[in-house]
PDB file of C-alpha atoms in Angstrom:
ATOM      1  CA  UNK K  11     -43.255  23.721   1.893  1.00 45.00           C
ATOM      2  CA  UNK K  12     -40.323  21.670   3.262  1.00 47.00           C
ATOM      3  CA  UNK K  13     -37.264  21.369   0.725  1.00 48.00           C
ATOM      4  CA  UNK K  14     -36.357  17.866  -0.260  1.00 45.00           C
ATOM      5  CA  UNK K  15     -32.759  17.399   0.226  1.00 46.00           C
ATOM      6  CA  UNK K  16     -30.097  15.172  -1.549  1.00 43.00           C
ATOM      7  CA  UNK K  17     -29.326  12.327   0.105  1.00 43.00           C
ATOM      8  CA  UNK K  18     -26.475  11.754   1.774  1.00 44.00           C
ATOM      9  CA  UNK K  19     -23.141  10.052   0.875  1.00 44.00           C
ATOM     10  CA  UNK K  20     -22.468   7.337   3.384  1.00 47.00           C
ATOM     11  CA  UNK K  21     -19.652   8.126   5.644  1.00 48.00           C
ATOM     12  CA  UNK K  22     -17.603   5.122   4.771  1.00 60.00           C
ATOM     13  CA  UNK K  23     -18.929   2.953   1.357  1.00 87.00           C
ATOM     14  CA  UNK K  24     -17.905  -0.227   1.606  1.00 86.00           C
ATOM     15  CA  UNK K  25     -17.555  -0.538  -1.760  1.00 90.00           C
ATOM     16  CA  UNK K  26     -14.827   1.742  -2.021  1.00 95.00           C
ATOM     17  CA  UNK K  27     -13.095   0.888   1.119  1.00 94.00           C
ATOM     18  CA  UNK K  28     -12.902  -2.958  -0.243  1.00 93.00           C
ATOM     19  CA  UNK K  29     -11.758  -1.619  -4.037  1.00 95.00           C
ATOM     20  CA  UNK K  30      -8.821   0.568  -2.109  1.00 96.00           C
ATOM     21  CA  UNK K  31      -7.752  -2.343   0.227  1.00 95.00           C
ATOM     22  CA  UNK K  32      -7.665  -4.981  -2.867  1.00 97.00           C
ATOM     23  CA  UNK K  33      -5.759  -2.493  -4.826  1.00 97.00           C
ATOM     24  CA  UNK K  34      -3.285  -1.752  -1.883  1.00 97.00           C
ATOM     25  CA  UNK K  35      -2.680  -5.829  -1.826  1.00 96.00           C
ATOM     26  CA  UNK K  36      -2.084  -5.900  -5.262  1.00 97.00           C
ATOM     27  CA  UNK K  37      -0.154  -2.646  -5.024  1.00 97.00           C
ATOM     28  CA  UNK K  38       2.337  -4.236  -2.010  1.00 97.00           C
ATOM     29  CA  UNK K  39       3.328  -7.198  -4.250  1.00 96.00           C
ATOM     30  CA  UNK K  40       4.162  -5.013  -6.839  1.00 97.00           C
ATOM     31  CA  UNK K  41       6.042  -3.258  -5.172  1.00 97.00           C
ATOM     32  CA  UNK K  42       7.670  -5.962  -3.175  1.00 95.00           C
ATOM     33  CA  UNK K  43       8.703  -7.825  -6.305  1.00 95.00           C
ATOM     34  CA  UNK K  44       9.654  -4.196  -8.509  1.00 96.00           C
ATOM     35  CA  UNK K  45      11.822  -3.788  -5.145  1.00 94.00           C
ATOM     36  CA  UNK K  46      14.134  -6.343  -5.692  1.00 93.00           C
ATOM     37  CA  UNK K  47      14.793  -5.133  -9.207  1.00 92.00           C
ATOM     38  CA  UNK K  48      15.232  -1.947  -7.401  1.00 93.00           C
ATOM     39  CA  UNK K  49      18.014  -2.707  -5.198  1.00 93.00           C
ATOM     40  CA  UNK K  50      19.616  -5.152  -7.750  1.00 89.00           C
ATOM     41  CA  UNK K  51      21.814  -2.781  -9.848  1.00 85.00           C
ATOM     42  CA  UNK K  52      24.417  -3.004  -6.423  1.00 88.00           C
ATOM     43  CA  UNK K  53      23.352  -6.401  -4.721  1.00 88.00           C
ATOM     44  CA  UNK K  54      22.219  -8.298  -7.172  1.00 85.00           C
ATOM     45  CA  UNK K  55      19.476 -11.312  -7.528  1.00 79.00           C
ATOM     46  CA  UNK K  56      21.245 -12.937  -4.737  1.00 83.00           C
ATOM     47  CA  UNK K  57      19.498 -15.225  -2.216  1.00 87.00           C
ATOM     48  CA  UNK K  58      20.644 -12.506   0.046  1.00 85.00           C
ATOM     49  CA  UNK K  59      18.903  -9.990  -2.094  1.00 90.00           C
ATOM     50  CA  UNK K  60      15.551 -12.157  -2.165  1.00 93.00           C
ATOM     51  CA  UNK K  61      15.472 -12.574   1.906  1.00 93.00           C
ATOM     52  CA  UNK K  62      16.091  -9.010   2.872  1.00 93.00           C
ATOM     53  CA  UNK K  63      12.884  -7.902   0.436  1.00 95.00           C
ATOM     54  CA  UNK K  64      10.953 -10.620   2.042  1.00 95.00           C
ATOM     55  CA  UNK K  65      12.026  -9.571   5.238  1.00 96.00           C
ATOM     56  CA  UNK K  66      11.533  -5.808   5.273  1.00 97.00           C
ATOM     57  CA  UNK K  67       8.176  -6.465   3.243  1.00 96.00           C
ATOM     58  CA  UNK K  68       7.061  -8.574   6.527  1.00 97.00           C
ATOM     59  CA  UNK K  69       8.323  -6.402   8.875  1.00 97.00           C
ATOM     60  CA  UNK K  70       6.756  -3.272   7.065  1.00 97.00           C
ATOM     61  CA  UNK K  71       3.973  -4.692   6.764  1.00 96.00           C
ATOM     62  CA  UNK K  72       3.642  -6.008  10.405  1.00 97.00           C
ATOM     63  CA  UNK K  73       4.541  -2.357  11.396  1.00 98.00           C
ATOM     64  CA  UNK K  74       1.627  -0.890   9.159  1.00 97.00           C
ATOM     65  CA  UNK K  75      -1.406  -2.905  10.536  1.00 95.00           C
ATOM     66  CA  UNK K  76      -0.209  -2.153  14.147  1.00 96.00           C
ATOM     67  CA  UNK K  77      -0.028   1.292  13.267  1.00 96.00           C
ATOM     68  CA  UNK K  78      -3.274   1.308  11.449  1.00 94.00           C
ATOM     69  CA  UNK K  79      -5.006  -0.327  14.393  1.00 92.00           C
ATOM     70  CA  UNK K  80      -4.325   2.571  16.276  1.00 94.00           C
ATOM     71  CA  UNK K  81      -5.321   5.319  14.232  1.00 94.00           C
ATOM     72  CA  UNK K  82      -8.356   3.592  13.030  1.00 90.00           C
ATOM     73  CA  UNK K  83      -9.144   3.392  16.775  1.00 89.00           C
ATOM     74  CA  UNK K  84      -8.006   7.423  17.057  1.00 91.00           C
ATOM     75  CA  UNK K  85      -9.261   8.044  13.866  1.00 88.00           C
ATOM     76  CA  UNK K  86     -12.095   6.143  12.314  1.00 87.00           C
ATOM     77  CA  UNK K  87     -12.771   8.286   9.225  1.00 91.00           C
ATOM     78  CA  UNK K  88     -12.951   8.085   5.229  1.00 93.00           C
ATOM     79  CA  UNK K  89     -10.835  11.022   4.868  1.00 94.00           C
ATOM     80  CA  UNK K  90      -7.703   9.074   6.919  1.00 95.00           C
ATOM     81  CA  UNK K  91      -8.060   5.757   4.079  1.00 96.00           C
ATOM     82  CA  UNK K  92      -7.852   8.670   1.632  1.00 96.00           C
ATOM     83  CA  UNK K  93      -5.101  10.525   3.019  1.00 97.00           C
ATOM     84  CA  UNK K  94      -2.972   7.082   3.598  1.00 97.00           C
ATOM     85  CA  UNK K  95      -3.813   6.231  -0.096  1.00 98.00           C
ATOM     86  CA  UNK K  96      -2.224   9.901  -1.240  1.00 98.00           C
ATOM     87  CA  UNK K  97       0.837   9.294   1.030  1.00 98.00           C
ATOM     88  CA  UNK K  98       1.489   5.563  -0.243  1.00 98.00           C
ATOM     89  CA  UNK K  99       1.399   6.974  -3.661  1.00 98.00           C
ATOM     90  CA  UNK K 100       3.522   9.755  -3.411  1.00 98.00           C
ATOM     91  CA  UNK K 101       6.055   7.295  -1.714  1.00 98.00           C
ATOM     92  CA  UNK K 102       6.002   5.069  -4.559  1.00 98.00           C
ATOM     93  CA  UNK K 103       6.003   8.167  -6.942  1.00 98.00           C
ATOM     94  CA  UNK K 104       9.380   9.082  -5.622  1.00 97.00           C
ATOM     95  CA  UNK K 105      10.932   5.647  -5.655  1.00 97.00           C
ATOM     96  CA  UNK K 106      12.748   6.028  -9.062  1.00 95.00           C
ATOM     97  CA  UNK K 107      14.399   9.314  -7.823  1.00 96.00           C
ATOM     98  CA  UNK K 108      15.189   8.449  -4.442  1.00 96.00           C
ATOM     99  CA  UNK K 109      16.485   4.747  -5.638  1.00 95.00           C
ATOM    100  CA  UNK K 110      20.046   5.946  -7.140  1.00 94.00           C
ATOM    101  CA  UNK K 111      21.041   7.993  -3.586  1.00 96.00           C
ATOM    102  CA  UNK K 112      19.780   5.299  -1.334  1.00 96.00           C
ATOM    103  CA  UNK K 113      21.462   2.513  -3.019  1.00 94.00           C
ATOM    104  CA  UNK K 114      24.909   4.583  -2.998  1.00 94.00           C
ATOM    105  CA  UNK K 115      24.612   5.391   0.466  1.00 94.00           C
ATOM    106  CA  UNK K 116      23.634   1.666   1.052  1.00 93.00           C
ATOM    107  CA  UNK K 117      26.889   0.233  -0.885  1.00 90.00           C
ATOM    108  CA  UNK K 118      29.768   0.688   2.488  1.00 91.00           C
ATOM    109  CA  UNK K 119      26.972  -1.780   4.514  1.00 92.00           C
ATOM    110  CA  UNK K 120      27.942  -4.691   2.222  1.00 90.00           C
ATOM    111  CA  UNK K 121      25.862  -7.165  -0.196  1.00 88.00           C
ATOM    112  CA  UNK K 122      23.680  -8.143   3.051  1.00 89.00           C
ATOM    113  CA  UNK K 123      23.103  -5.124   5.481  1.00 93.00           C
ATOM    114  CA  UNK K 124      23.165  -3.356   2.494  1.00 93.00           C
ATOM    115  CA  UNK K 125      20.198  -5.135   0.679  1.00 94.00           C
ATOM    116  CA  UNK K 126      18.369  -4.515   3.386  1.00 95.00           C
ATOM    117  CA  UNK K 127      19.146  -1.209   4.543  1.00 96.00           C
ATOM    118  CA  UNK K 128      18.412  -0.285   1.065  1.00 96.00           C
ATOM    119  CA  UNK K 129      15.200  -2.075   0.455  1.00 96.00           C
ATOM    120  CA  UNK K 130      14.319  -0.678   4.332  1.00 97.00           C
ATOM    121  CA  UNK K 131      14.117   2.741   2.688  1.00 97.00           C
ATOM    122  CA  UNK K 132      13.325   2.277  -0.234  1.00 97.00           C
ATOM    123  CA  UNK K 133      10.152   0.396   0.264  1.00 97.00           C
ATOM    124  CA  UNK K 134       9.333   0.430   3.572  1.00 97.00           C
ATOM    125  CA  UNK K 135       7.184   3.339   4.258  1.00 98.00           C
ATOM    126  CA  UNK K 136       5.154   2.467   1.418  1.00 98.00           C
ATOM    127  CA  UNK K 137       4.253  -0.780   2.425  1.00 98.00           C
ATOM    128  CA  UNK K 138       3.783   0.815   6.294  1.00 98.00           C
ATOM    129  CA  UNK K 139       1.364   3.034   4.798  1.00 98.00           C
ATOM    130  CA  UNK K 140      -0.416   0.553   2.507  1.00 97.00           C
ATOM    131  CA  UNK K 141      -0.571  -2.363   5.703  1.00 96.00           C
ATOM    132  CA  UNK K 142      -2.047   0.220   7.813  1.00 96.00           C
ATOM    133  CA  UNK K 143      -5.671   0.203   5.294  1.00 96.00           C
ATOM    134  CA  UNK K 144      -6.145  -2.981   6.568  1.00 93.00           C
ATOM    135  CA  UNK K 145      -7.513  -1.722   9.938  1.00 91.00           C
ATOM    136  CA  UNK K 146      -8.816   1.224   9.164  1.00 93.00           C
ATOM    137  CA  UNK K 147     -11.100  -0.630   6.409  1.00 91.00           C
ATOM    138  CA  UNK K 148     -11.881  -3.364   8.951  1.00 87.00           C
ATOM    139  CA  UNK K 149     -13.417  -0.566  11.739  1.00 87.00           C
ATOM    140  CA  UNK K 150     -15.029   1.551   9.116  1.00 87.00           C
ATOM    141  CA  UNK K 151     -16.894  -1.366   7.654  1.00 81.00           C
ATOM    142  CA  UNK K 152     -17.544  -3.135  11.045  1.00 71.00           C
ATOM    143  CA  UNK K 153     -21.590  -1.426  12.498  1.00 62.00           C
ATOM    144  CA  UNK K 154     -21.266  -3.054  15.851  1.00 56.00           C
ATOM    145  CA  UNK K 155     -18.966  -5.301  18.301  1.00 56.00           C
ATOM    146  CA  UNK K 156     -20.231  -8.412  17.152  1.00 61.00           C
ATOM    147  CA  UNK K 157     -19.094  -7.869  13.768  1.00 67.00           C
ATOM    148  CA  UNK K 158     -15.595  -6.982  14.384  1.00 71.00           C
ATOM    149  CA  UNK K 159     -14.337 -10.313  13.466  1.00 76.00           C
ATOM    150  CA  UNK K 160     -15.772 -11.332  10.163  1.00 78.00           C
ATOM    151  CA  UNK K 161     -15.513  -7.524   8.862  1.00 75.00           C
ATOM    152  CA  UNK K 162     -11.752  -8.094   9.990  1.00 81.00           C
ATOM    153  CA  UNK K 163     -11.919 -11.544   8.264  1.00 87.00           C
ATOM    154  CA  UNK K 164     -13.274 -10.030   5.054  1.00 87.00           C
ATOM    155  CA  UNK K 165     -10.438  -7.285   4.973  1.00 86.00           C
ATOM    156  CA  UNK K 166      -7.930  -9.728   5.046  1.00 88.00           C
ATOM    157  CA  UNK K 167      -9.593 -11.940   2.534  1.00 94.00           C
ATOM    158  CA  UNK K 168      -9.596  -8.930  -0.221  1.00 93.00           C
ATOM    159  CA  UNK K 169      -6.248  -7.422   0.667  1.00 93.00           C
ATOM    160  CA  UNK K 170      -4.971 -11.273   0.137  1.00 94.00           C
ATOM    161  CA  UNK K 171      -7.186 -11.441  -3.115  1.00 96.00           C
ATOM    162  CA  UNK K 172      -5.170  -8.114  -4.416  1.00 96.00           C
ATOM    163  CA  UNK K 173      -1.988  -9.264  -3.540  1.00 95.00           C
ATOM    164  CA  UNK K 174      -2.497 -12.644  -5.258  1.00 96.00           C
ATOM    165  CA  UNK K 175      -3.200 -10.183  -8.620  1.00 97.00           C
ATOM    166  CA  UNK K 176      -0.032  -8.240  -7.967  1.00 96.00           C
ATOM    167  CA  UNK K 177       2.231 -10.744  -7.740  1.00 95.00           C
ATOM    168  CA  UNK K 178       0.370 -12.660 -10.847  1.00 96.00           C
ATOM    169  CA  UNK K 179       0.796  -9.191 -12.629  1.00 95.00           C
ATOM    170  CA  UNK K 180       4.102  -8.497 -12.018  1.00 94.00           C
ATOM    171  CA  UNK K 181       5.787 -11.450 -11.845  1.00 92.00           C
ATOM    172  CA  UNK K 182       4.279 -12.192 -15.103  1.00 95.00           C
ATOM    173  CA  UNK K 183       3.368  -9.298 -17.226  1.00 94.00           C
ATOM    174  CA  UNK K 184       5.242  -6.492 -15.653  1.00 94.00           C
ATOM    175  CA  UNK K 185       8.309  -7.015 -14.955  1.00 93.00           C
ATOM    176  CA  UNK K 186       9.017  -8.692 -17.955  1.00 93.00           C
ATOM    177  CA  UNK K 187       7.919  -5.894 -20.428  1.00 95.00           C
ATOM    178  CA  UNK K 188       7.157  -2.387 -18.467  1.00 96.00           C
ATOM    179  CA  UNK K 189      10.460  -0.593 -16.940  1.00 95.00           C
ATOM    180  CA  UNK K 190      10.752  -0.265 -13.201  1.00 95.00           C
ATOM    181  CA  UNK K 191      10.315   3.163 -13.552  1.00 96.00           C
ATOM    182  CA  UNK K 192       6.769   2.742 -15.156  1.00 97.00           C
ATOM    183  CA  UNK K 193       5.733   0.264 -13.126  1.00 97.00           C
ATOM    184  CA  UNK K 194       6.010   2.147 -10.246  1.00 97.00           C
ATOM    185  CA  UNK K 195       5.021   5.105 -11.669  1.00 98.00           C
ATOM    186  CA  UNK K 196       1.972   3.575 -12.978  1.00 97.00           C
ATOM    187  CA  UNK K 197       1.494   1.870  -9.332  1.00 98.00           C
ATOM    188  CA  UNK K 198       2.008   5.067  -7.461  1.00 98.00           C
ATOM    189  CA  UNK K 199      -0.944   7.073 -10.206  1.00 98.00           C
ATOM    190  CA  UNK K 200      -3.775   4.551  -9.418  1.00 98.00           C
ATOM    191  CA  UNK K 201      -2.955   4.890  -5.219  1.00 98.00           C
ATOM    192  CA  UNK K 202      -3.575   8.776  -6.004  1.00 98.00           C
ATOM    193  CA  UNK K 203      -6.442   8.326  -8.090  1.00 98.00           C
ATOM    194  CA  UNK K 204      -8.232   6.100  -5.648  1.00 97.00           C
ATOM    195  CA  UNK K 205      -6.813   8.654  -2.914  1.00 97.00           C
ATOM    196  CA  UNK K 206      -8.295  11.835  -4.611  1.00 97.00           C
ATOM    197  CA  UNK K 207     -11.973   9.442  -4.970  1.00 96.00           C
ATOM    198  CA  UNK K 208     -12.088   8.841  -1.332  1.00 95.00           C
ATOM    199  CA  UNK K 209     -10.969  12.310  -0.679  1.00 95.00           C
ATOM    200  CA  UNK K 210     -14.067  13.897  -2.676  1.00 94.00           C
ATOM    201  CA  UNK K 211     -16.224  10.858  -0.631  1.00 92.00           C
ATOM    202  CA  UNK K 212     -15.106  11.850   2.367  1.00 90.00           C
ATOM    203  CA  UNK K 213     -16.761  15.624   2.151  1.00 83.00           C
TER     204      UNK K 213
END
């Protein structure tokens, strides 16, 4: 008599995928917005301050989905959205150590070049690491060629969704009340969480 096996966990659930991406969008405003609370301590809340967050958030950012295009196209796997959810939370984990060296190395560069050398290191790989889910979640959920562009469409649209949450959140509730330290603490223990989930998905 044949033995009935337990069905299989699908390679890539979309229902996951989407949860990670929206919470990566929500996580990337946090962040952005923590970031210039970060970096403030030396440079201030200067218009200066304000434009080189905005700036290395878009350039991060712009660096992570290029990046992400091309290992989603090397590889197209569960474990990789897991494994870039781990590292972007670790990152984030390490900001409130890492923010007192980088901002005294930072202070020679002056109130500009240093806000953004400073913000550059301080939250730039994270936000690399979370723009590059957007890729990886739009070839994992796309089946076939002619879906590439409304899969891609609907990545965007949820990322967007989270980010509009994040910068509600902290902007409003956050900041305001929860230490910088928390915040990002807090941030950086749901990215692991959801990285540990897709990690136990992906076997």
């Amino acid at each position: 008599m044949k033995k009935s096996s337990a069905p299989e966990r699908p390679v890539a659930p979309a229902a996951f995928l989407n949860l990670g991406l929206f919470v990566s969008g929500a996580s990337s405003l946090v962040i952005e917005i923590v970031g210039a609370r970060l970096i403030s301590p030396y440079y201030g809340t200067s218009l200066n301050v304000w434009s080189a967050i905005i700036t290395v958030t878009m350039v991060s950012l712009a660096v992570g989905y290029a990046w992400g295009g091309r290992q989603a196209d090397r590889q197209p796997h569960l474990l990789l959205f897991a494994r870039l959810l781990t590292a972007a939370g670790l990152t984030t984990a390490a900001l409130p150590w890492l923010r007192g060296p980088v901002l005294k190395s930072s202070a020679a560069l002056g109130v500009s070049w240093g806000a953004v050398a400073s913000a550059a290191a301080l939250i730039g790989p994270v936000l690399i690491l979370l723009g590059a889910l957007g890729p990886l979640v739009a070839r994992l959920n796309a089946t076939g060629a002619f879906e590439v562009g409304r899969r891609s469409g609907d990545a965007w649209a949820v990322s967007t969704a989270g980010s509009v949450l994040g910068a509600a959140l902290a902007g409003f509730v956050l900041v305001p009340h929860v230490p910088v330290a928390r915040i990002l603490l807090g941030t950086a223990a749901v990215l692991l969480a959801l990285g540990a989930w897709g990690s136990w998905l992906a076997t």
